[in-house]
Backbone as CSV, one residue per row, in Angstrom:
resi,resn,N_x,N_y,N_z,CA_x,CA_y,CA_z,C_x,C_y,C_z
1,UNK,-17.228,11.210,-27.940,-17.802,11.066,-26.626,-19.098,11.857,-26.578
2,UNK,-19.915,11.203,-25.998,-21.385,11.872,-25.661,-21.635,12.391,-24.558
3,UNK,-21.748,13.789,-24.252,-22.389,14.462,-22.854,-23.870,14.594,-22.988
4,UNK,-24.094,13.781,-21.632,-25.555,13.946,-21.476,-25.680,14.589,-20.510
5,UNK,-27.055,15.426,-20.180,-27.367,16.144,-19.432,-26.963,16.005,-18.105
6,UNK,-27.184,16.514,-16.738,-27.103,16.210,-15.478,-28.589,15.970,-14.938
7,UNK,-29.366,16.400,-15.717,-30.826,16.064,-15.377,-31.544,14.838,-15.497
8,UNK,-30.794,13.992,-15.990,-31.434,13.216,-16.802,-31.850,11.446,-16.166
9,UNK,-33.042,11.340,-15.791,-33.447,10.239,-15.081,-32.566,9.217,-14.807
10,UNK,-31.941,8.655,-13.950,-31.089,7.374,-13.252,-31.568,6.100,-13.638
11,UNK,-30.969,5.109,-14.623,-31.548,3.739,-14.655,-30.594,3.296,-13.374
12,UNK,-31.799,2.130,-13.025,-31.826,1.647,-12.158,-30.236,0.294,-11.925
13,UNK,-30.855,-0.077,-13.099,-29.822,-1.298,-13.851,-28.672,-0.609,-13.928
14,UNK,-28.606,0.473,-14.656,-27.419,1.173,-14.866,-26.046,0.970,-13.894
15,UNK,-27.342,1.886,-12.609,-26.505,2.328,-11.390,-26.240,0.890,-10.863
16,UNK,-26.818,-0.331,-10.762,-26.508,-1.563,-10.165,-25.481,-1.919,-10.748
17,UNK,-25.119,-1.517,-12.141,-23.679,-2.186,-12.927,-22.919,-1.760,-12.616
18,UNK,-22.897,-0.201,-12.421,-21.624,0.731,-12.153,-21.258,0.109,-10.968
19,UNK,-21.732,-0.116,-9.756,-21.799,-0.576,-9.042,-20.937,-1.382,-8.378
20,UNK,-21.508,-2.723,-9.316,-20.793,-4.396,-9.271,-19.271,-3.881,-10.179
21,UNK,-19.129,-2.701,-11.393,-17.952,-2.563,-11.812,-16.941,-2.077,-10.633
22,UNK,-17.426,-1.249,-9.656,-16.627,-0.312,-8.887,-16.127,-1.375,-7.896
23,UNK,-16.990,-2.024,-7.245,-16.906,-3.126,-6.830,-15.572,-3.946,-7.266
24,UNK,-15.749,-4.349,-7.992,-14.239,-5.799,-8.509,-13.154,-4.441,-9.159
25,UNK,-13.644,-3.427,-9.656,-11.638,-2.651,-9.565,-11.195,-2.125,-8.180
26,UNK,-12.144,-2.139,-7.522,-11.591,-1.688,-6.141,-10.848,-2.759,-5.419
27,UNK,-11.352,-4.077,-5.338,-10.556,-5.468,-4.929,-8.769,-4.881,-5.223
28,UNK,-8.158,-4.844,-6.183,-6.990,-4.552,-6.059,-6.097,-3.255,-5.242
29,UNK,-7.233,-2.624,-5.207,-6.818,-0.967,-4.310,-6.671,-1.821,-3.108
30,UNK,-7.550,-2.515,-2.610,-7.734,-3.239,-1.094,-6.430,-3.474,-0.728
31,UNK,-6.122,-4.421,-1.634,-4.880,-5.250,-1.251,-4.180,-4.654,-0.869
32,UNK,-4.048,-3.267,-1.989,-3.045,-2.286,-1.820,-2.517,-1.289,-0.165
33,UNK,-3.967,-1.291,-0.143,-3.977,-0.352,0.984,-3.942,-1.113,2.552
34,UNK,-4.138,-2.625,2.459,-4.027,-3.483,3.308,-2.502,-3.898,3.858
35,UNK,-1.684,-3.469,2.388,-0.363,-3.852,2.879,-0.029,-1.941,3.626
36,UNK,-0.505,-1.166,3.041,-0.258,0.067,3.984,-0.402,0.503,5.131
37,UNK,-1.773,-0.343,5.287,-2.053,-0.667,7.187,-0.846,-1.295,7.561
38,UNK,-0.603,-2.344,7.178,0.561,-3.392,7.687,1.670,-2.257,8.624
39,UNK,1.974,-1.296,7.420,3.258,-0.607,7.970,2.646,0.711,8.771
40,UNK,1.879,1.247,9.236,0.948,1.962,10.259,0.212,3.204,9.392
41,UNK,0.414,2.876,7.810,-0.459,4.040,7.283,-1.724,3.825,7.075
42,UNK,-2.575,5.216,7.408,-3.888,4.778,7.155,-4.224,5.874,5.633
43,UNK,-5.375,5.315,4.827,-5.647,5.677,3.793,-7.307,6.305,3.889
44,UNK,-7.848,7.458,3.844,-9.387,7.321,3.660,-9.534,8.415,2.389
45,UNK,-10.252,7.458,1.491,-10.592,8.258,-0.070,-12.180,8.800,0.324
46,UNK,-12.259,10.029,-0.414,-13.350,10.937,-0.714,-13.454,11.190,-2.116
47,UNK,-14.320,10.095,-2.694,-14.749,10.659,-4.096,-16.088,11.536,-4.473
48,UNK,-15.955,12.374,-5.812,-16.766,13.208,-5.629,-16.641,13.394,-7.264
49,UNK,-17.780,13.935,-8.028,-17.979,13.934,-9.366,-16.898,15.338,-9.541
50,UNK,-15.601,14.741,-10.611,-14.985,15.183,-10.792,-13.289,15.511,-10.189
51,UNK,-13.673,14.701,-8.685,-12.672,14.743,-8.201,-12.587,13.832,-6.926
52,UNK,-11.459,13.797,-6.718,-11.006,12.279,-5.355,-9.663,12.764,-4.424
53,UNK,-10.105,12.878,-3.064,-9.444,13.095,-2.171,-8.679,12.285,-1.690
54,UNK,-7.444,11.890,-1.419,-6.558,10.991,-0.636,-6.171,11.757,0.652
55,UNK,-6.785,11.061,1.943,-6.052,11.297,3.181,-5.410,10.536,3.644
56,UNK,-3.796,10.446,4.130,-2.876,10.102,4.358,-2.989,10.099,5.513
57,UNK,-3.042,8.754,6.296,-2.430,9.618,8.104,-0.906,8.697,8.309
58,UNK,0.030,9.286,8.343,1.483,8.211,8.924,1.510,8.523,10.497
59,UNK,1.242,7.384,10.844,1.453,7.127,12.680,2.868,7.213,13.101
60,UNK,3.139,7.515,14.192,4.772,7.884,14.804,5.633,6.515,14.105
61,UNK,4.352,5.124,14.480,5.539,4.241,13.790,5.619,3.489,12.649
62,UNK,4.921,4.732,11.616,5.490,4.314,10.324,5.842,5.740,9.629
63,UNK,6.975,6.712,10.664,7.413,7.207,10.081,8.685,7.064,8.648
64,UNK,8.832,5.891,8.876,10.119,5.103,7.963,9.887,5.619,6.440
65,UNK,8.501,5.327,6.292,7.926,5.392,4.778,7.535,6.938,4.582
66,UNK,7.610,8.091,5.234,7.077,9.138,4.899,8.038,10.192,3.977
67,UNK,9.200,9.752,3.554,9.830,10.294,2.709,9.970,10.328,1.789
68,UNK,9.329,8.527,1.524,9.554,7.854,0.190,7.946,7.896,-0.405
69,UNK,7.284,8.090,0.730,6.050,8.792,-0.100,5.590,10.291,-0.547
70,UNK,6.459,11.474,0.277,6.223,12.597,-0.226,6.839,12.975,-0.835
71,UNK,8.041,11.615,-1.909,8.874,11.829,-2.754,7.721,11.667,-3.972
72,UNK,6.400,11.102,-4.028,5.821,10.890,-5.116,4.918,11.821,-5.146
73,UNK,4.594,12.873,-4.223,3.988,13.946,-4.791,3.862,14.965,-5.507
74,UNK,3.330,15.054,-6.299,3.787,16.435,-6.986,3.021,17.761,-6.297
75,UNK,3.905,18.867,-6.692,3.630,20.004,-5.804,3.386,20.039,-4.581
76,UNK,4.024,19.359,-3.725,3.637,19.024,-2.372,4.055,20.451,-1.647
77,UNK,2.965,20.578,-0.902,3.331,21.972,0.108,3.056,21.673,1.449
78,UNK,3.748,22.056,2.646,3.667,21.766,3.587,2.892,22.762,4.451
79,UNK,1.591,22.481,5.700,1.141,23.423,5.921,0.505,22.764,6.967
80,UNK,-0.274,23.599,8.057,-0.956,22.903,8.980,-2.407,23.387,9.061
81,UNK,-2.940,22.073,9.778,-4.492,22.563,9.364,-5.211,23.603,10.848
82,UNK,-6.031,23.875,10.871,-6.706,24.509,11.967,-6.688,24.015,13.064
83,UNK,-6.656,22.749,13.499,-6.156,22.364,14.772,-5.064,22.673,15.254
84,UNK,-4.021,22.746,14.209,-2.084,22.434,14.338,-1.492,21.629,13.923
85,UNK,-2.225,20.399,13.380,-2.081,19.575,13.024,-0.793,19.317,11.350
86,UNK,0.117,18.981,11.515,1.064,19.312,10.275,0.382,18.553,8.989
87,UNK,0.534,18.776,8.012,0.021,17.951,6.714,0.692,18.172,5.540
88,UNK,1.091,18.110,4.767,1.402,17.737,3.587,0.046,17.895,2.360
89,UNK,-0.140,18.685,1.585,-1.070,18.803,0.488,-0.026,18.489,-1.116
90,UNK,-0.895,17.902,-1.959,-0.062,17.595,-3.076,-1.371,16.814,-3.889
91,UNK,-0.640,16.681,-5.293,-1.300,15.600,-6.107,-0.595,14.508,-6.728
92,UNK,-1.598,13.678,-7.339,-0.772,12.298,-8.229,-1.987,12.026,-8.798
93,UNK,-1.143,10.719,-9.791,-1.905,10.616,-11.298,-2.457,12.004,-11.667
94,UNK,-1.335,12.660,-12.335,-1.658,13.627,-13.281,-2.516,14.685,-12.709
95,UNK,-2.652,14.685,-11.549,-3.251,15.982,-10.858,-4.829,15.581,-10.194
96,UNK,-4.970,14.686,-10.757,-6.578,14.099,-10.375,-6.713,13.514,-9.226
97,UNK,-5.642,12.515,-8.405,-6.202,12.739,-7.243,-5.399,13.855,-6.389
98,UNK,-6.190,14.463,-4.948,-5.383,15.270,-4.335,-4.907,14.759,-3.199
99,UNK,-4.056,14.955,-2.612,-3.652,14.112,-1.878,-3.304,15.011,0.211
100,UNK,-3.836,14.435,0.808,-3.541,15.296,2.138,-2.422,14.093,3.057
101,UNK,-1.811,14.507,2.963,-1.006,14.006,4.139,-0.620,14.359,5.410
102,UNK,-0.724,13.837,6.838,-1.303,13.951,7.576,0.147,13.617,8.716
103,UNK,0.922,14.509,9.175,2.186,13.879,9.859,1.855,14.072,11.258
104,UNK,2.612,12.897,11.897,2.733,12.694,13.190,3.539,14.184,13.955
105,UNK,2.603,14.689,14.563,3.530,15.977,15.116,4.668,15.919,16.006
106,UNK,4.825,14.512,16.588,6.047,14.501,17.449,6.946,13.674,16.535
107,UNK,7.212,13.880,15.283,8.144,13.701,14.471,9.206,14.502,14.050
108,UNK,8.230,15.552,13.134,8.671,16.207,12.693,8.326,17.783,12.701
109,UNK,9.027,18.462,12.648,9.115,19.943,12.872,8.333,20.627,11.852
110,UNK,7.852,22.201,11.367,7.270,22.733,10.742,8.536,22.580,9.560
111,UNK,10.216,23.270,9.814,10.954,23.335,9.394,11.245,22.205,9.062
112,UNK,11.575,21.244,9.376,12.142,19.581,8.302,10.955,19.039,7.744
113,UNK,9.403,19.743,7.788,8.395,19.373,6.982,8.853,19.964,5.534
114,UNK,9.274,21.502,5.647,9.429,21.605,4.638,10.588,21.664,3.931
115,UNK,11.609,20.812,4.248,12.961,20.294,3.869,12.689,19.181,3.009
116,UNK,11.746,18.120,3.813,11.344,16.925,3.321,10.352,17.124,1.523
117,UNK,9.674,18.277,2.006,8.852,18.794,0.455,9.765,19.362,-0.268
118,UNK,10.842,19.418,0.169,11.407,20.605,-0.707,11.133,22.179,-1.245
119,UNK,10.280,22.485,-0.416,10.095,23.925,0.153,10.759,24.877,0.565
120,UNK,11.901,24.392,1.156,12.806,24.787,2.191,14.437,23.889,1.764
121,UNK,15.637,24.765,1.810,17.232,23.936,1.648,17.452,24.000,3.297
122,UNK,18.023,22.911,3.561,19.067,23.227,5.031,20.154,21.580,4.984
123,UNK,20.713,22.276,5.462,22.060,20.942,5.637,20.945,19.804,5.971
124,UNK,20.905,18.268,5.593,20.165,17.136,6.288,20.570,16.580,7.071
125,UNK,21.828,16.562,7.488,23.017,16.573,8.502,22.613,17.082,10.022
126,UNK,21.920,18.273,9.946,20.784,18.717,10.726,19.990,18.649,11.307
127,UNK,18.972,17.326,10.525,18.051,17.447,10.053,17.054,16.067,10.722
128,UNK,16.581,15.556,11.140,15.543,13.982,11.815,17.132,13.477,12.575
């Protein structure tokens, strides 16, 4: 593999290919994320040289799916952001993207947030 500089003049053509490539592999993410609207999740990616943000938002009524998705996170920690707002932080594919997840606060509690991450043991019996 060849590293080239960061300095190093932009073809024009180049950047138009990368482009039209990013373009047609993204078509299948669409789909993907089109059937996630369907069920009330919303998705907004932040890419950035070297790294890619996933924000998660699950609406009150697609809490159904939020278990079976913070079953695929790895290291998921539960925490809230500066508003109050509850979230879920974690990664996938191998650590590269990061992932924020974003919970409906009249769902779920600070405490069965972090039952659901596995942060926290308590009877589930308890528990939603």
């Amino acid at each position: 593999m060849t590293i080239m500089p960061a300095d190093m003049p932009l073809s024009s053509t180049g950047i138009a290919s990368e482009v039209q490539e990013a373009v047609t592999e993204v078509f299948p993410l669409f789909e993907s994320v089109q059937k996630l609207a369907r069920l009330g999740v919303r998705v907004a990616f932040e890419v950035a040289p070297s790294r890619i943000v996933a924000t998660i938002r699950v609406t009150a009524d697609a809490v159904k799916v939020l278990p079976a998705l913070l079953e695929e996170i790895d290291d998921a920690r539960p925490g809230q952001l500066p508003d109050g707002k509850l979230v879920v932080t974690g990664s996938m594919c191998q650590g590269t993207v990061t992932l924020r997840v974003l919970i409906p606060q009249e769902w779920v509690t600070s405490e069965e947030l972090a039952v659901l991450t596995g942060t926290a043991v308590a009877d589930p019996s308890e528990l939603l």
